[in-house]
Amino acid sequence: MDYFKQRRAYRKLKRDQIDISIGQNNLYRELLDYANDEYQLDNVFTLKNSALLDLTGMSDSGLKVARNELVQLGLIKYVPGKRNKQKPQYQIIRLYSTSWATRNDNSSSTSNPSSSSTGTPDSSPTGSSKELTSTVPDSTDTKKKNKDPRDLRRQEFLTDVWAVYPRQEKFGDAWNAYYRATVTGATPAGKATKDQIIQGIGNYKRYLEVKGIQGQYVQQLANWLDNGGWLSNYDMTPPKPKGKSGAGRKEIIPKWAQNGASQTDSKPNSSDNQQDDMSDEDFLALVNSQEEAK
């Protein structure tokens, strides 16, 4: 299944044939985007109710009603899950080159060719004029009424948030975290505005620059958002420069150079050296001889 063809067919379907509430639209877009991200557009996939509640911001009862309407409209298939055994199962039904497209072509062909084939003046001119006049306001009204709010918010995230964050990896995780932070408030830090998040990213970038943090040590945007990074009060104190190993080493000054003393003043007395070398007995003998000489 081609994701972009499916989206175009879905928008055309909303515009021309069916009425979709905001809740139903958000639920279908989340299922379609999830199936595309997981490469399950043509397959049955599982998705927990709690995940859909977080992504759509709907209540449990609102989710059940919107899901039932999508099934009744033939947009999705749904198999209920079993508690603690099996998750709910979904499958996206192709809207282009299928019965939906045939139904759309038949509805348009019955309004125009049949009227022209009758040749009555009331049918063909009126039918063609209605078709022409109705297409002009449809194109303008679609932008205002049928524009998916998630498309606008995704574009806002891409240009204003993703583009300025210092580590651009895992876009899908980052987008889901931004949606939780700005729409559902299903984060520990609660709900935030786009301006708060942008300001917080600016503070975080200055912190990284001051501390010299780069590469893998920069947080993923999804983690930064889920942790309420816009509320962080970063320490902007620059790290202290590392000193040299020989810093603070004190030079030892010899005694003879201290206090202006000369090298000759520091030489010991020769007699003193002789006394230091004498034994006790020799020293006593020297003292006695000096006394006798007196």
Coordinates of C-alpha atoms in Angstrom, one line a residue:
M1 CA 0.0 0.0 0.0
D2 CA 1.2 3.5 -0.9
Y3 CA 1.0 5.7 2.2
F4 CA 0.6 9.0 0.2
K5 CA -2.0 7.6 -2.2
Q6 CA -3.9 6.3 0.9
R7 CA -3.8 9.8 2.5
R8 CA -5.0 11.5 -0.7
A9 CA -7.8 9.0 -1.1
Y10 CA -8.8 9.5 2.6
R11 CA -8.9 13.3 2.2
K12 CA -11.0 13.0 -1.0
L13 CA -13.3 10.6 0.8
K14 CA -13.8 13.1 3.7
R15 CA -14.4 15.9 1.3
D16 CA -16.9 14.2 -1.0
Q17 CA -18.6 11.3 0.6
I18 CA -18.5 11.0 4.4
D19 CA -18.5 13.1 7.5
I20 CA -15.7 12.5 10.0
S21 CA -15.5 13.9 13.5
I22 CA -12.2 15.2 14.9
G23 CA -11.9 12.2 17.2
Q24 CA -12.5 9.7 14.3
N25 CA -10.0 11.6 12.2
N26 CA -7.3 11.7 14.8
L27 CA -7.8 8.0 15.5
Y28 CA -7.6 7.0 11.8
R29 CA -4.5 9.2 11.2
E30 CA -2.7 7.7 14.3
L31 CA -3.5 4.2 13.1
L32 CA -2.4 5.0 9.5
D33 CA 0.9 6.7 10.7
Y34 CA 1.7 3.8 13.0
A35 CA 1.1 1.2 10.3
N36 CA 3.3 3.2 8.0
D37 CA 6.1 3.6 10.6
E38 CA 6.1 -0.1 11.4
Y39 CA 5.8 -1.2 7.7
Q40 CA 2.4 -2.8 8.4
L41 CA 0.2 -1.0 5.9
D42 CA -0.8 -4.2 4.2
N43 CA -0.8 -6.4 7.3
V44 CA -2.7 -6.8 10.6
F45 CA -0.9 -5.0 13.5
T46 CA -1.4 -4.7 17.2
L47 CA -1.6 -1.5 19.2
K48 CA -2.6 -1.1 22.9
N49 CA -5.6 1.0 23.9
S50 CA -3.4 3.0 26.3
A51 CA -1.0 4.0 23.5
L52 CA -3.9 5.2 21.4
L53 CA -5.4 7.2 24.3
D54 CA -2.0 8.9 24.8
L55 CA -1.6 9.7 21.1
T56 CA -5.1 10.9 20.4
G57 CA -5.9 12.5 23.8
M58 CA -9.3 10.8 23.7
S59 CA -11.2 9.3 26.6
D60 CA -11.7 5.5 26.7
S61 CA -15.4 5.8 25.8
G62 CA -14.6 8.3 23.0
L63 CA -12.0 5.9 21.6
K64 CA -14.5 3.1 21.5
V65 CA -17.2 5.2 19.7
A66 CA -14.7 6.6 17.2
R67 CA -13.2 3.1 16.5
N68 CA -16.7 1.6 15.9
E69 CA -17.6 4.4 13.5
L70 CA -14.4 3.8 11.5
V71 CA -15.2 0.1 11.3
Q72 CA -18.8 0.8 10.2
L73 CA -17.5 3.2 7.5
G74 CA -15.2 0.4 6.2
L75 CA -12.0 2.4 6.9
I76 CA -10.4 -0.1 9.2
K77 CA -10.8 -3.7 10.5
Y78 CA -10.7 -4.3 14.2
V79 CA -10.4 -7.4 16.4
P80 CA -10.8 -6.8 20.2
G81 CA -8.0 -7.9 22.4
K82 CA -8.1 -10.2 25.4
R83 CA -7.0 -9.0 28.8
N84 CA -3.4 -10.1 29.6
K85 CA -3.5 -12.4 26.6
Q86 CA -3.8 -10.6 23.3
K87 CA -3.6 -6.9 22.2
P88 CA -6.3 -5.4 20.0
Q89 CA -5.6 -6.0 16.3
Y90 CA -6.1 -3.4 13.5
Q91 CA -5.8 -3.4 9.7
I92 CA -6.0 -0.4 7.4
I93 CA -8.4 -0.9 4.4
R94 CA -7.0 0.4 1.1
L95 CA -9.1 3.4 -0.2
Y96 CA -7.6 3.8 -3.7
S97 CA -8.1 1.3 -6.6
T98 CA -10.6 -0.6 -4.5
S99 CA -14.3 -0.7 -3.8
W100 CA -14.2 2.7 -2.3
A101 CA -12.7 4.2 -5.5
T102 CA -15.3 2.3 -7.6
R103 CA -18.1 3.6 -5.4
N104 CA -16.8 7.1 -5.8
D105 CA -16.5 6.8 -9.6
N106 CA -20.0 5.3 -9.8
S107 CA -21.5 8.1 -7.8
S108 CA -19.9 10.7 -10.1
S109 CA -20.8 8.8 -13.3
T110 CA -24.5 8.5 -12.3
S111 CA -24.8 12.2 -11.7
N112 CA -23.2 13.4 -15.0
P113 CA -23.4 10.9 -17.9
S114 CA -26.9 9.8 -17.2
S115 CA -28.1 13.3 -17.1
S116 CA -26.3 14.2 -20.4
S117 CA -27.6 11.1 -22.1
T118 CA -31.2 12.0 -21.5
G119 CA -30.7 15.3 -23.3
T120 CA -33.2 17.1 -21.2
P121 CA -32.4 20.8 -20.7
D122 CA -33.0 20.5 -16.9
S123 CA -30.5 17.7 -16.3
S124 CA -27.2 18.2 -18.2
P125 CA -26.7 21.9 -17.8
T126 CA -27.9 21.9 -14.2
G127 CA -25.8 18.8 -13.4
S128 CA -22.7 20.2 -15.0
S129 CA -23.1 23.6 -13.4
K130 CA -23.6 22.1 -10.0
E131 CA -20.4 20.1 -10.4
L132 CA -18.4 23.1 -11.5
T133 CA -19.7 25.5 -8.8
S134 CA -19.3 22.9 -6.1
T135 CA -15.7 22.2 -6.7
V136 CA -14.5 25.8 -6.2
P137 CA -15.7 26.2 -2.6
D138 CA -14.8 22.7 -1.8
S139 CA -11.1 23.4 -2.5
T140 CA -11.1 26.4 -0.3
D141 CA -13.3 25.0 2.4
T142 CA -11.2 21.9 2.7
K143 CA -8.2 24.0 3.8
K144 CA -10.3 25.5 6.6
K145 CA -12.7 22.7 7.6
N146 CA -11.1 19.4 6.7
K147 CA -7.4 20.3 7.3
D148 CA -6.1 17.7 9.8
P149 CA -4.9 19.5 12.9
R150 CA -2.2 16.9 13.3
D151 CA -0.8 17.9 9.9
L152 CA -0.4 21.5 11.0
R153 CA 1.1 20.5 14.3
R154 CA 3.5 18.1 12.6
Q155 CA 4.7 20.8 10.2
E156 CA 5.1 23.1 13.2
F157 CA 7.2 20.5 15.0
L158 CA 9.3 19.9 11.9
T159 CA 10.2 23.5 11.1
D160 CA 10.2 25.1 14.6
V161 CA 11.4 22.4 17.0
W162 CA 13.1 19.5 15.1
A163 CA 15.1 21.9 13.0
V164 CA 16.7 23.7 15.9
Y165 CA 17.4 20.8 18.2
P166 CA 21.1 19.9 18.4
R167 CA 20.7 16.1 17.9
Q168 CA 18.3 15.1 15.1
E169 CA 17.7 11.4 15.4
K170 CA 14.6 9.1 15.7
F171 CA 12.1 11.6 14.3
G172 CA 9.1 9.3 15.0
D173 CA 9.9 9.0 18.7
A174 CA 10.5 12.8 18.9
W175 CA 7.3 13.6 17.1
N176 CA 5.2 11.4 19.4
A177 CA 6.9 12.9 22.5
Y178 CA 6.2 16.4 21.2
Y179 CA 2.5 15.5 20.7
R180 CA 2.3 14.2 24.2
A181 CA 4.0 17.3 25.6
T182 CA 1.9 19.8 23.7
V183 CA -1.5 18.1 23.3
T184 CA -2.2 15.3 25.8
G185 CA 0.1 16.4 28.5
A186 CA 0.9 12.7 29.2
T187 CA 4.4 13.4 30.5
P188 CA 5.8 13.6 34.0
A189 CA 6.3 17.3 33.5
G190 CA 2.8 17.9 32.2
K191 CA 1.7 20.0 29.3
A192 CA 3.8 22.7 27.6
T193 CA 3.5 25.2 24.8
K194 CA 5.6 25.3 21.6
D195 CA 7.2 28.6 22.8
Q196 CA 8.2 27.1 26.1
I197 CA 9.8 24.1 24.4
I198 CA 11.7 26.3 21.9
Q199 CA 13.0 28.5 24.8
G200 CA 14.0 25.4 26.7
I201 CA 15.9 24.1 23.7
G202 CA 17.8 27.4 23.5
N203 CA 18.8 27.1 27.2
Y204 CA 19.9 23.5 26.6
K205 CA 22.0 24.5 23.6
R206 CA 23.8 27.2 25.6
Y207 CA 24.4 24.7 28.4
L208 CA 26.0 22.2 25.9
E209 CA 28.2 24.9 24.5
V210 CA 29.4 26.1 28.0
K211 CA 30.1 22.6 29.2
G212 CA 31.6 21.4 25.8
I213 CA 29.2 18.5 25.5
Q214 CA 28.8 17.0 22.0
G215 CA 27.8 13.8 20.1
Q216 CA 26.2 10.9 21.9
Y217 CA 26.2 12.8 25.2
V218 CA 23.5 15.1 23.9
Q219 CA 20.1 13.8 24.9
Q220 CA 17.7 12.5 22.2
L221 CA 14.9 14.9 21.7
A222 CA 12.3 12.3 22.7
N223 CA 14.0 11.8 26.0
W224 CA 14.5 15.5 26.5
L225 CA 10.8 16.2 26.0
D226 CA 9.5 13.2 28.1
N227 CA 11.7 14.4 31.0
G228 CA 10.4 18.0 30.7
G229 CA 13.7 19.5 29.5
W230 CA 12.0 22.9 29.1
L231 CA 11.7 23.1 32.9
S232 CA 15.4 22.4 33.6
N233 CA 17.6 25.0 35.3
Y234 CA 21.0 24.3 33.8
D235 CA 24.3 25.1 35.5
M236 CA 26.0 27.6 33.2
T237 CA 29.3 27.7 35.2
P238 CA 32.2 27.1 32.8
P239 CA 34.4 24.1 33.8
K240 CA 37.7 24.9 35.5
P241 CA 40.8 24.6 33.3
K242 CA 43.0 21.7 34.1
G243 CA 46.4 22.9 35.6
K244 CA 49.9 21.6 34.8
S245 CA 51.3 18.8 36.9
G246 CA 54.3 20.9 38.0
A247 CA 52.2 23.9 39.1
G248 CA 52.6 24.9 42.8
R249 CA 56.1 23.3 43.1
K250 CA 58.3 25.4 45.5
E251 CA 62.0 26.0 44.8
I252 CA 64.2 25.1 47.7
I253 CA 66.7 27.9 48.6
P254 CA 70.0 26.8 50.3
K255 CA 70.6 28.2 53.8
W256 CA 73.6 30.2 52.8
A257 CA 71.4 32.2 50.3
Q258 CA 68.7 32.9 52.9
N259 CA 68.5 36.2 54.8
G260 CA 71.5 37.7 52.9
A261 CA 74.0 35.3 54.3
S262 CA 77.1 34.5 52.2
Q263 CA 78.3 31.1 51.3
T264 CA 81.4 31.5 53.5
D265 CA 79.2 32.4 56.6
S266 CA 77.5 29.1 56.2
K267 CA 80.7 27.0 56.4
P268 CA 81.0 25.1 59.7
N269 CA 83.9 25.8 62.1
S270 CA 86.7 23.3 61.7
S271 CA 87.0 22.9 65.5
D272 CA 83.4 22.1 65.7
N273 CA 83.8 19.4 63.1
Q274 CA 86.7 17.9 65.1
Q275 CA 84.6 17.8 68.3
D276 CA 81.8 16.1 66.4
D277 CA 84.2 13.4 65.3
M278 CA 85.7 12.8 68.8
S279 CA 84.5 10.0 71.1
D280 CA 83.5 10.7 74.7
E281 CA 86.8 9.6 76.1
D282 CA 88.8 11.8 73.7
F283 CA 86.6 14.7 74.4
L284 CA 87.1 14.4 78.2
A285 CA 90.9 14.1 77.7
L286 CA 90.9 17.3 75.6
V287 CA 88.9 19.2 78.3
N288 CA 91.3 18.0 81.1
S289 CA 94.4 19.1 79.1
Q290 CA 92.9 22.5 78.5
E291 CA 92.2 22.8 82.3
E292 CA 95.8 21.9 83.2
A293 CA 97.1 24.4 80.7
K294 CA 95.2 27.2 82.4

